mmCIF file of C-alpha atoms in Angstrom:
data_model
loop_
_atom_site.group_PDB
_atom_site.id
_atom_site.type_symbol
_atom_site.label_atom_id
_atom_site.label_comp_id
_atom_site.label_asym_id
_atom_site.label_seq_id
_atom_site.Cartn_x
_atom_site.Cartn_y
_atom_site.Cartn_z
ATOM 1 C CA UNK C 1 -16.698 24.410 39.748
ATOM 2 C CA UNK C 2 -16.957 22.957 36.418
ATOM 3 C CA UNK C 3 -17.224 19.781 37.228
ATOM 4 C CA UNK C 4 -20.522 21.090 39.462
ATOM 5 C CA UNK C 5 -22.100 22.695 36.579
ATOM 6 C CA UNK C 6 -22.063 20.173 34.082
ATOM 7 C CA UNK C 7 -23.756 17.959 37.440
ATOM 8 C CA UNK C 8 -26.613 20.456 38.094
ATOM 9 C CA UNK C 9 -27.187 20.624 33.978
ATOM 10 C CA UNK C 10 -27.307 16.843 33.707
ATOM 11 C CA UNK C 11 -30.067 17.125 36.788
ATOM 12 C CA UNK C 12 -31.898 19.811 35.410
ATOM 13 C CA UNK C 13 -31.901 18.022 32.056
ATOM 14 C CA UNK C 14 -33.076 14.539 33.327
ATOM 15 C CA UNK C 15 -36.002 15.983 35.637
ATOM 16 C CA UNK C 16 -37.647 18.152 32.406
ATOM 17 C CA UNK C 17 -37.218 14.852 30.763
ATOM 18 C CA UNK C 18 -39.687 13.022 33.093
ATOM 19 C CA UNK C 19 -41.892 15.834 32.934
ATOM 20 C CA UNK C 20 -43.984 15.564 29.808
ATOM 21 C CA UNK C 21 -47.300 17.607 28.504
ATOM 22 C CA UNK C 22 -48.825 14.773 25.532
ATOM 23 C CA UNK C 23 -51.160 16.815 22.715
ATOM 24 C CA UNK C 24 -54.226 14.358 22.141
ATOM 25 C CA UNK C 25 -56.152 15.751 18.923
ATOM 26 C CA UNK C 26 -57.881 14.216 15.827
ATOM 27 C CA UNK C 27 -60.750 13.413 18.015
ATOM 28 C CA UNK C 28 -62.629 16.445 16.819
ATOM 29 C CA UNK C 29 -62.183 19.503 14.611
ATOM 30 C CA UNK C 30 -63.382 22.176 17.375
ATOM 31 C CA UNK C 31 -61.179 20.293 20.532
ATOM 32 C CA UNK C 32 -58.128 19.178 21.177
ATOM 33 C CA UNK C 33 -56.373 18.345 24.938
ATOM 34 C CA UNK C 34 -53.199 18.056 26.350
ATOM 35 C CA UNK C 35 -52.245 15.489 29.248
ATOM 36 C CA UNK C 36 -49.721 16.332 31.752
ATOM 37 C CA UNK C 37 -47.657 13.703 33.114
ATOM 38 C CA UNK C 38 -45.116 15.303 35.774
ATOM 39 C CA UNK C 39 -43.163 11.478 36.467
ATOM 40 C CA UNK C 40 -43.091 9.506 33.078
ATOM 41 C CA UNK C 41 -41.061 7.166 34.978
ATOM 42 C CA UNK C 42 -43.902 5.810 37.150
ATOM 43 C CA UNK C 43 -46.739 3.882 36.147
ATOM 44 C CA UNK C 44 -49.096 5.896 38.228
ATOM 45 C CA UNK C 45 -48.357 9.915 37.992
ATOM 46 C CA UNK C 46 -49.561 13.650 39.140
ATOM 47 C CA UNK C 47 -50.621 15.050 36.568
ATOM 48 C CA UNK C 48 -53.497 16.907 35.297
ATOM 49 C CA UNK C 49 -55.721 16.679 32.167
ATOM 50 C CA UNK C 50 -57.043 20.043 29.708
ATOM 51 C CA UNK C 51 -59.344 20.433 27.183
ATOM 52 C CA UNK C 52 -58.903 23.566 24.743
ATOM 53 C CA UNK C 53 -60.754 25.236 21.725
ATOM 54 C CA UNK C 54 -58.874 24.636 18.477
ATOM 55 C CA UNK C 55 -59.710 27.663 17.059
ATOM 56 C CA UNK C 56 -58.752 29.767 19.852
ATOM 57 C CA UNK C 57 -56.329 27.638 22.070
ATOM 58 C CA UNK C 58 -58.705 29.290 25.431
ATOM 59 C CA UNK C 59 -58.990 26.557 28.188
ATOM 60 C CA UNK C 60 -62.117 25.071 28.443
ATOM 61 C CA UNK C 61 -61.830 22.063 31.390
ATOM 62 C CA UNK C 62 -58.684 21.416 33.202
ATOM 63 C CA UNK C 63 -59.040 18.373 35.655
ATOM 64 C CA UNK C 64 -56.103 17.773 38.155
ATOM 65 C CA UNK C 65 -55.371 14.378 39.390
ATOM 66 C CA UNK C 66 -52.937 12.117 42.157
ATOM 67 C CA UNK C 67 -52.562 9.644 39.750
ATOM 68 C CA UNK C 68 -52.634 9.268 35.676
ATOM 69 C CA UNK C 69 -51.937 6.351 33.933
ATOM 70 C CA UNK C 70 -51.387 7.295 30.270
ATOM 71 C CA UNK C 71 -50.782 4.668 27.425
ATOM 72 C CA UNK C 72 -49.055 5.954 24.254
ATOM 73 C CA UNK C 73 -49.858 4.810 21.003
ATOM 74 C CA UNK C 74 -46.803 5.316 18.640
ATOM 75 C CA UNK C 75 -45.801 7.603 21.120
ATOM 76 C CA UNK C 76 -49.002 9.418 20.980
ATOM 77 C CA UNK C 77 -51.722 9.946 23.599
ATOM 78 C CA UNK C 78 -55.221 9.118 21.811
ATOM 79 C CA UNK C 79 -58.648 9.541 22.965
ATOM 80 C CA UNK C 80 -61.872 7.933 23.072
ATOM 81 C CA UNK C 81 -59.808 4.128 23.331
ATOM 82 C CA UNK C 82 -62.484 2.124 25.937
ATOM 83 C CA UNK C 83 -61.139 -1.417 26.306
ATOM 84 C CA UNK C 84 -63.883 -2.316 29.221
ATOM 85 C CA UNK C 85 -64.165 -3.537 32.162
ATOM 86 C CA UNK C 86 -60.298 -3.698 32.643
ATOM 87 C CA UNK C 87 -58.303 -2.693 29.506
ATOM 88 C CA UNK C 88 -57.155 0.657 28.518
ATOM 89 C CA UNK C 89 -58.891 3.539 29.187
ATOM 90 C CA UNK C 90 -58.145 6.729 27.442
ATOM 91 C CA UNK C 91 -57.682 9.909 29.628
ATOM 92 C CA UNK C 92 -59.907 11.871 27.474
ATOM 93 C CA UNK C 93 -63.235 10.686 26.154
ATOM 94 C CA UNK C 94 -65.701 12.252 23.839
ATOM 95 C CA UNK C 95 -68.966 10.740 23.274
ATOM 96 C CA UNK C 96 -73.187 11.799 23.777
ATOM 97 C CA UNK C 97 -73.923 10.611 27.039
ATOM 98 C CA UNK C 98 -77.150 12.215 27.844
ATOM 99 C CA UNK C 99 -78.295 11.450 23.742
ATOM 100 C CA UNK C 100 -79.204 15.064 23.049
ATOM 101 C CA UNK C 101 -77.240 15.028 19.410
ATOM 102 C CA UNK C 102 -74.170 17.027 21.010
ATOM 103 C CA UNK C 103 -70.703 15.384 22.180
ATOM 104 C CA UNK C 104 -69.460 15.420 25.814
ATOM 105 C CA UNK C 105 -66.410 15.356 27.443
ATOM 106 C CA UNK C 106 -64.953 12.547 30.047
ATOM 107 C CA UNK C 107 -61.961 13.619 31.541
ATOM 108 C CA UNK C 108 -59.804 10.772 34.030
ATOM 109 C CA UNK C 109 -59.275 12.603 37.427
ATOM 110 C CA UNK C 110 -57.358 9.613 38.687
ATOM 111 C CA UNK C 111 -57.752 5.705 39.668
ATOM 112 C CA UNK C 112 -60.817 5.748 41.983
ATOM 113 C CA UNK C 113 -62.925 3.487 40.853
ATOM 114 C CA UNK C 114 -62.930 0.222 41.919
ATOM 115 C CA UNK C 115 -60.154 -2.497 42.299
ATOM 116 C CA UNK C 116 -57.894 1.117 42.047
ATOM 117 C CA UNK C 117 -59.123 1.226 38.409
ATOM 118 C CA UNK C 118 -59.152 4.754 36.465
ATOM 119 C CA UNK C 119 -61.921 7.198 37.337
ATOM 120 C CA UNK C 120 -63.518 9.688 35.484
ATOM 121 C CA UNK C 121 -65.221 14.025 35.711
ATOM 122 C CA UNK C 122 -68.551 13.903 33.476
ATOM 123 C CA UNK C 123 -68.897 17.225 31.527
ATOM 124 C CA UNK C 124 -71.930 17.983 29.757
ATOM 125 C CA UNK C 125 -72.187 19.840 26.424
ATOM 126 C CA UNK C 126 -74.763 23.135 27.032
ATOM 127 C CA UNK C 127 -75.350 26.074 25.146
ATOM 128 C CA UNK C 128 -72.931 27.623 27.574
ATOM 129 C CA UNK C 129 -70.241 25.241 26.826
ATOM 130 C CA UNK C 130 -69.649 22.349 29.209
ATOM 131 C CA UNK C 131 -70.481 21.503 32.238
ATOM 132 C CA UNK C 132 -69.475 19.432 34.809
ATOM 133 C CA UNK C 133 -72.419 16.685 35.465
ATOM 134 C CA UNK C 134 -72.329 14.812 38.915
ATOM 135 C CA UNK C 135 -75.415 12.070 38.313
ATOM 136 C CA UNK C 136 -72.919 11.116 34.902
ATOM 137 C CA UNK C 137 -69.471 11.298 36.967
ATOM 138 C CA UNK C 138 -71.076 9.238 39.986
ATOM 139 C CA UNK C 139 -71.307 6.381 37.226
ATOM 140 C CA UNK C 140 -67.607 6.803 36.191
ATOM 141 C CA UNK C 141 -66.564 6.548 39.804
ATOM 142 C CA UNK C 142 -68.626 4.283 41.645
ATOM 143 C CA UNK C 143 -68.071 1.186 39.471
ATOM 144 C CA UNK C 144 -65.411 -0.307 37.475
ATOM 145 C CA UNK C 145 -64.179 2.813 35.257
ATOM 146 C CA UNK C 146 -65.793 4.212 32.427
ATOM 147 C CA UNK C 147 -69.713 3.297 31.641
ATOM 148 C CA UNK C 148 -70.198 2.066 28.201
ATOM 149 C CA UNK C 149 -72.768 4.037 26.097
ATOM 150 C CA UNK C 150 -75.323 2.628 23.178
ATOM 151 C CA UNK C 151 -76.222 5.283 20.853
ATOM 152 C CA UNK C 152 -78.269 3.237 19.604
ATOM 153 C CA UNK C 153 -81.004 1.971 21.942
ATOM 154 C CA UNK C 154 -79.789 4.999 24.349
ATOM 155 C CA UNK C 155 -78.786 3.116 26.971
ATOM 156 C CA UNK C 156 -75.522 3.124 29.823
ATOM 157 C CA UNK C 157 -74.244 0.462 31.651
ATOM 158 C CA UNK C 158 -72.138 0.033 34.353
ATOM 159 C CA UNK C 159 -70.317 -3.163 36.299
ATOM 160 C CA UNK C 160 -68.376 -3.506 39.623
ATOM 161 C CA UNK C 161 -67.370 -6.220 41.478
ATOM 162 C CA UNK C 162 -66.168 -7.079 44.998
ATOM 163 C CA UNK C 163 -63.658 -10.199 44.996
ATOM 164 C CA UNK C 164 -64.098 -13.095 43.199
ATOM 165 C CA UNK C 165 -67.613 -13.895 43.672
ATOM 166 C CA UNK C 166 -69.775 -10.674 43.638
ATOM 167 C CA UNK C 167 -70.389 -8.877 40.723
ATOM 168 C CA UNK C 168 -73.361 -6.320 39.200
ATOM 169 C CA UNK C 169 -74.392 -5.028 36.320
ATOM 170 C CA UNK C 170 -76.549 -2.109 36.201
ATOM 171 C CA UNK C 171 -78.628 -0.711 32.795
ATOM 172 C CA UNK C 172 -79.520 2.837 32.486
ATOM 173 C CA UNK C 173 -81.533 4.897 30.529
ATOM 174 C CA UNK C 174 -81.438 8.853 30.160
ATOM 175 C CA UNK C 175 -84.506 10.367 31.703
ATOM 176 C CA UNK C 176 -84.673 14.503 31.803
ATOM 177 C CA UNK C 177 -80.909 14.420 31.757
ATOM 178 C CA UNK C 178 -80.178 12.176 34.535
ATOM 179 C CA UNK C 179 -79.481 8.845 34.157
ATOM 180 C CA UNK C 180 -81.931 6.437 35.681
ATOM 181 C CA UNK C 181 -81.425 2.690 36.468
ATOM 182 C CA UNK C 182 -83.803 0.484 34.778
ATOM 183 C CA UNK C 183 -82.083 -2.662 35.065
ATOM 184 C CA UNK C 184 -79.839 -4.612 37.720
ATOM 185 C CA UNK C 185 -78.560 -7.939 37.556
ATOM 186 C CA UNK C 186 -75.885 -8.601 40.599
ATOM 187 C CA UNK C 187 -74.084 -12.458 40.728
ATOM 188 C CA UNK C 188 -73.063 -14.153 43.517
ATOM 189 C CA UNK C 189 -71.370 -17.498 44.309
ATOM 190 C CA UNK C 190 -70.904 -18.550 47.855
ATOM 191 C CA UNK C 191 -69.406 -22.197 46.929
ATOM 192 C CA UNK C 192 -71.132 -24.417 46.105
ATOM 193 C CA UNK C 193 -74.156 -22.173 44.890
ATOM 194 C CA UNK C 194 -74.816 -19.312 42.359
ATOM 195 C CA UNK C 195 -77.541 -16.864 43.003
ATOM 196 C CA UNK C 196 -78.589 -14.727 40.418
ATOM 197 C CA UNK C 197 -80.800 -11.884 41.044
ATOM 198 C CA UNK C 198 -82.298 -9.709 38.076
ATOM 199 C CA UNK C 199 -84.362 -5.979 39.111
ATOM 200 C CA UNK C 200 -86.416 -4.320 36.366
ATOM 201 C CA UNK C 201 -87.924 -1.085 36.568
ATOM 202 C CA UNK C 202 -91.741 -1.597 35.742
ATOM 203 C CA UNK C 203 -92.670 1.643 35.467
ATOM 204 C CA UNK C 204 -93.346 2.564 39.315
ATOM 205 C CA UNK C 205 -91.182 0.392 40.674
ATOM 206 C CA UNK C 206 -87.746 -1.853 40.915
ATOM 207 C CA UNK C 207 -89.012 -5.872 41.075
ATOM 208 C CA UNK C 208 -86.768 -8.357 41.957
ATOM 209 C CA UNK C 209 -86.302 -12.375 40.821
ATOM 210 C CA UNK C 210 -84.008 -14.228 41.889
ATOM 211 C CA UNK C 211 -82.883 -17.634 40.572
ATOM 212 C CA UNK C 212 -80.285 -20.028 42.520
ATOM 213 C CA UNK C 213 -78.402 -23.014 40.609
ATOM 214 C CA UNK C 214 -75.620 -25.736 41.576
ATOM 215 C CA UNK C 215 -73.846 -27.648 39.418
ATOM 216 C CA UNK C 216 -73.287 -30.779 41.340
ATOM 217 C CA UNK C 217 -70.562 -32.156 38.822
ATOM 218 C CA UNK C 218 -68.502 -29.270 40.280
ATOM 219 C CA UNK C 219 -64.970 -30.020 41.756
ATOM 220 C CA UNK C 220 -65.860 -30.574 46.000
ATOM 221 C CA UNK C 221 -69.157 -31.839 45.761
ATOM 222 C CA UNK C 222 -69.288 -34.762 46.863
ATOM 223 C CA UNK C 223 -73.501 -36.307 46.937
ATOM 224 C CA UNK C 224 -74.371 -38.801 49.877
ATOM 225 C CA UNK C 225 -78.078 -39.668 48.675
ATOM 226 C CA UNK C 226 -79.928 -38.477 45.628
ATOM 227 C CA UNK C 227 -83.472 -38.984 44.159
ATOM 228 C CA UNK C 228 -86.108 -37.913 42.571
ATOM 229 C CA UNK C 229 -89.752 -37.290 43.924
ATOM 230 C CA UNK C 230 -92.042 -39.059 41.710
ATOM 231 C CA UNK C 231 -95.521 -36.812 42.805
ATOM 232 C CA UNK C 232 -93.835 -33.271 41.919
ATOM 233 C CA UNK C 233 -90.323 -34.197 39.487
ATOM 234 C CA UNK C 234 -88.383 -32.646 42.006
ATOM 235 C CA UNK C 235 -84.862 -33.902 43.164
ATOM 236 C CA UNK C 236 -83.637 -34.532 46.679
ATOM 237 C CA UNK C 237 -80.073 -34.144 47.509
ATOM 238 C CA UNK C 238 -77.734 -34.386 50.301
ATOM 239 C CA UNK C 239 -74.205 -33.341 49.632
ATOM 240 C CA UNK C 240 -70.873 -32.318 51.272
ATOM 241 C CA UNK C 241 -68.691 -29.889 49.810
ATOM 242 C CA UNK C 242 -64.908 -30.393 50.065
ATOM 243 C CA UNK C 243 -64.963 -33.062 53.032
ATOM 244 C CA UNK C 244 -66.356 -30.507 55.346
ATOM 245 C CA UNK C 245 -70.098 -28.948 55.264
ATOM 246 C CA UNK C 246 -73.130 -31.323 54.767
ATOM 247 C CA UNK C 247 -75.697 -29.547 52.554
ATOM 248 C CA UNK C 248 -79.694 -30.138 52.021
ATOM 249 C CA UNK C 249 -80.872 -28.492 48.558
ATOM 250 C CA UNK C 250 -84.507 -29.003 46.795
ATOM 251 C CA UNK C 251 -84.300 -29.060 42.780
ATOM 252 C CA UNK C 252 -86.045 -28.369 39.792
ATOM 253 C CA UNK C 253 -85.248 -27.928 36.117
ATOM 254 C CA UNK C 254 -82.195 -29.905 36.915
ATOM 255 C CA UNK C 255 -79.780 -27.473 38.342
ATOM 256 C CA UNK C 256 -82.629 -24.707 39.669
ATOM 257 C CA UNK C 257 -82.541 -24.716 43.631
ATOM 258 C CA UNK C 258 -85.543 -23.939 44.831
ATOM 259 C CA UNK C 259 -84.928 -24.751 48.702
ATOM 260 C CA UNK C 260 -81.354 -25.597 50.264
ATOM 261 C CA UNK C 261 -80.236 -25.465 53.834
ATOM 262 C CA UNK C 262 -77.822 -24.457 55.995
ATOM 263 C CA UNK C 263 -77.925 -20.714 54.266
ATOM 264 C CA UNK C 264 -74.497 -20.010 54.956
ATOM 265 C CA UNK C 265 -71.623 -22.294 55.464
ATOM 266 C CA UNK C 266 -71.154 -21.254 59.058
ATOM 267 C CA UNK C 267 -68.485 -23.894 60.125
ATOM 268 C CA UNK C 268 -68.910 -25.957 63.570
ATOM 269 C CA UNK C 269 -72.087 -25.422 63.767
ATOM 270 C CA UNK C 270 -74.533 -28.454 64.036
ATOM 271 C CA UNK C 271 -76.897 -28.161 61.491
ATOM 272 C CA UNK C 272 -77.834 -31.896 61.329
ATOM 273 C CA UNK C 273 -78.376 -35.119 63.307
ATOM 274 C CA UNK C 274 -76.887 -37.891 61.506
ATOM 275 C CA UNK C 275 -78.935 -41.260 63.121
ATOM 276 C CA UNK C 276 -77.796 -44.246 62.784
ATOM 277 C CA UNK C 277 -79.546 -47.751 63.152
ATOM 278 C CA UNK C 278 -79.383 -50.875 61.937
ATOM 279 C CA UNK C 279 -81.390 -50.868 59.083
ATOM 280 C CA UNK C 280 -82.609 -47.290 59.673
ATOM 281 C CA UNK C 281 -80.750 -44.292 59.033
ATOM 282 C CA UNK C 282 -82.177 -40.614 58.948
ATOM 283 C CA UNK C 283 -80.784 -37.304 58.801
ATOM 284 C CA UNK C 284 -82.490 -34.749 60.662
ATOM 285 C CA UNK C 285 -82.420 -30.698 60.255
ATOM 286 C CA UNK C 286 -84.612 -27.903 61.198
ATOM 287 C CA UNK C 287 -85.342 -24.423 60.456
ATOM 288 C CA UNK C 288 -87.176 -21.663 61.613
ATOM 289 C CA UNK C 289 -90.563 -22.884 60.645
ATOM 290 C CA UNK C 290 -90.045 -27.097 60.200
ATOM 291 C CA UNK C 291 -88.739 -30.452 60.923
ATOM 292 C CA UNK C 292 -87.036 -32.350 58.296
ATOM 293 C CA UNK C 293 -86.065 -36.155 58.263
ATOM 294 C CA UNK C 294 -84.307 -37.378 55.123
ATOM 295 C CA UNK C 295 -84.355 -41.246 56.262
ATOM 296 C CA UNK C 296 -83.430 -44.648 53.968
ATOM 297 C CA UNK C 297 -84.421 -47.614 55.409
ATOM 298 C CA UNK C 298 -85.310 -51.220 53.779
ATOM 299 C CA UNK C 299 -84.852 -50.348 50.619
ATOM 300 C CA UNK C 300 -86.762 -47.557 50.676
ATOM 301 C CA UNK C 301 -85.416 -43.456 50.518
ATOM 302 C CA UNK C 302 -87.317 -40.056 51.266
ATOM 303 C CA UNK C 303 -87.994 -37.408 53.286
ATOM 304 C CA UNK C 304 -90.549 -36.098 56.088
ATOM 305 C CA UNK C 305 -91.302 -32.632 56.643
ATOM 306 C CA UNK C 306 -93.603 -31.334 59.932
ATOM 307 C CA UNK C 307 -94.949 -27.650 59.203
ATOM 308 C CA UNK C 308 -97.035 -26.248 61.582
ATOM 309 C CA UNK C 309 -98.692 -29.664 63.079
ATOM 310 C CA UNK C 310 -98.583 -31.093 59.606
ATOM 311 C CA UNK C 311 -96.969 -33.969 58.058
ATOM 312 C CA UNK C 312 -95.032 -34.588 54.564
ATOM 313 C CA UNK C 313 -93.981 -37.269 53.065
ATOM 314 C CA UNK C 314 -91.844 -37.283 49.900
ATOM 315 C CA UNK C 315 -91.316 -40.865 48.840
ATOM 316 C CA UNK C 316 -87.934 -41.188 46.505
ATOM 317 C CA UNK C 317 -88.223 -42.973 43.059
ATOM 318 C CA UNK C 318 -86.250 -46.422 44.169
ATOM 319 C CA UNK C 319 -84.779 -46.405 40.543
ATOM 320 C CA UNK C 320 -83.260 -42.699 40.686
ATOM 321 C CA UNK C 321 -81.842 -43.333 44.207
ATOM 322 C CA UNK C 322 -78.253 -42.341 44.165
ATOM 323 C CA UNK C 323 -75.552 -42.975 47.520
ATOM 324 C CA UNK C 324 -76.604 -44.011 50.497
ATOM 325 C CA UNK C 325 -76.388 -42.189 53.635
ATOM 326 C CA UNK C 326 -73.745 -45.006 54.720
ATOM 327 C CA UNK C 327 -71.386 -42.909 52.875
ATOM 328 C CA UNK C 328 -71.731 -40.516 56.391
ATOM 329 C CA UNK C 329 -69.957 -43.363 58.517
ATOM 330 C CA UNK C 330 -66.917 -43.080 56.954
ATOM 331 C CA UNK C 331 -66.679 -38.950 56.700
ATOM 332 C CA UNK C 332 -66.376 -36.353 59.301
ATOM 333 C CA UNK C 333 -68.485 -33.284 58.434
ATOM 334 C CA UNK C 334 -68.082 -30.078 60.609
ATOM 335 C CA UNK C 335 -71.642 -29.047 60.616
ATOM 336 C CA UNK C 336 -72.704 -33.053 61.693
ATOM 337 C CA UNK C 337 -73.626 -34.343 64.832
#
């Protein structure tokens, strides 16, 4: 009986221990909170999240949550610590997010933001004490955690990301209490190319730019023939990227694609005629609306374009020629017939 005792206190004893209530204060004089952690064991824990009056120790927000991560600080809990996009996040924020003069509360109701990152209640300081916001909280939980805020120029911004090669920023500013996007710049690299696309609010409406680049001394790119067009300074080149899709791109300003084709690197599909003759060798590729020939024969490089019954001809600089479309007879390109 004895020995069962001492067995249930030693139980009893070690689950308390891993349940834990953290006082975060020192944030402000009329707040303070307390964090609930009911598994200090686990990385990710139930738990919930309170914010009280210091002069009265009444309850003003509680926020439950599935799962808290909390990181101590000298065994402390502290607020308002915003490592972004992907450091530490503290559980309890307290910042102006709408700029009206007066602090507000964000309060971590779990890890649903993106990429399972922490996620966060927006609660708005009113003359009836705070309130919970949704337009503010769908920031905190639609992107990758907690917006960063610019008392300065009065201005929020957000970023999320799918996978390697997507990513957006967004730039907001606060417009009769509800934040309004002004700015959006979202990145995306689909090997070999980036596209960047930029949308600014112009005072009735979002308009859109978008800018596409390669950098051709990237590792996979591999160019067949290259040269420049003497009548407009663009650049002509035909590539394959990593032994297995042949590319067309158009540039300018060096690196600036202005036209490249096939649009997506849909594999086993035949997206050019390779023709080969002795001394006359084109490669042919069409589109929705023309008929391109990049050919090099006797010395001589360019490229023909039909459009609508008309005819094209870009004559390459001899000089800037680089490759040769020889360099097709010894490679065997998925998208090449």
């Amino acid at each position: 009986m004895k020995f069962n005792a001492t067995l249930a206190a030693l139980l009893i004893s070690v689950f308390c221990c891993g349940q834990t209530v953290f006082k975060v204060d020192h944030f402000s004089k009329e707040y303070y909170g307390k964090i609930f952690i009911s598994d200090t064991s686990e990385v990710f824990s139930k738990g919930w999240v309170a914010i009280y009056n210091a002069q009265t120790n009444k309850q003003l927000i509680k926020v439950d949550a599935e799962e808290l991560a909390l990181s101590l600080h000298d065994g402390k809990a502290k607020a308002n610590v915003k490592s972004l996009p992907y450091g530490e996040q503290s559980l309890i924020m307290y910042e102006d997010y709408n700029f009206d003069g007066k602090k507000d509360f964000a309060i971590c109701d779990g890890q649903n933001s993106c990429y399972h990152g922490p996620s966060f209640r927006i609660y708005l300081a009113t003359g009836q004490g705070f309130r919970f916001n949704e337009a503010f909280t769908k920031l905190a939980q639609e992107n990758c955690g907690m917006f960063s805020v610019d008392a300065k120029e009065k201005k929020i911004y957000t970023m999320t990301k799918d996978g390697c090669c997507w990513h957006q920023s967004s730039e907001y500013s606060v417009v009769n209490n509800i934040p309004k996007e002004i700015s959006i710049v979202t990145e995306e690299y689909h090997a070999p190319f980036y596209t960047s696309t930029v949308e600014k609010w112009n005072g009735k409406r979002m308009v859109a730019s978008t800018a596409k680049s390669i950098d051709l001394s990237e590792e996979g790119v591999d160019v067949i023939l290259s040269f420049k067009v003497p009548q407009n300074g663009k650049q002509v080149v035909l590539f394959n990227f990593n032994d297995r899709m042949l590319y067309y791109a158009v540039l300018k300003n060096k690196d600036e694609v202005e036209f490249s084709y096939p649009l997506e690197a849909v594999y086993q599909s035949h997206d050019f005629t390779f023709e080969n003759k002795p001394g006359d060798m084109a490669v042919v590729f069409k589109n929705a609306s023309a008929v391109y020939r990049i050919y090099e024969q006797a010395g001589k490089t360019g490229i023909i374009t039909q459009v609508s019954g008309k005819t094209y001809h870009w004559q390459g600089h001899t000089k800037t020629q680089k490759g040769s479309l020889k360099k097709l007879t010894k490679v065997k390109l998925d998208n090449v017939y």
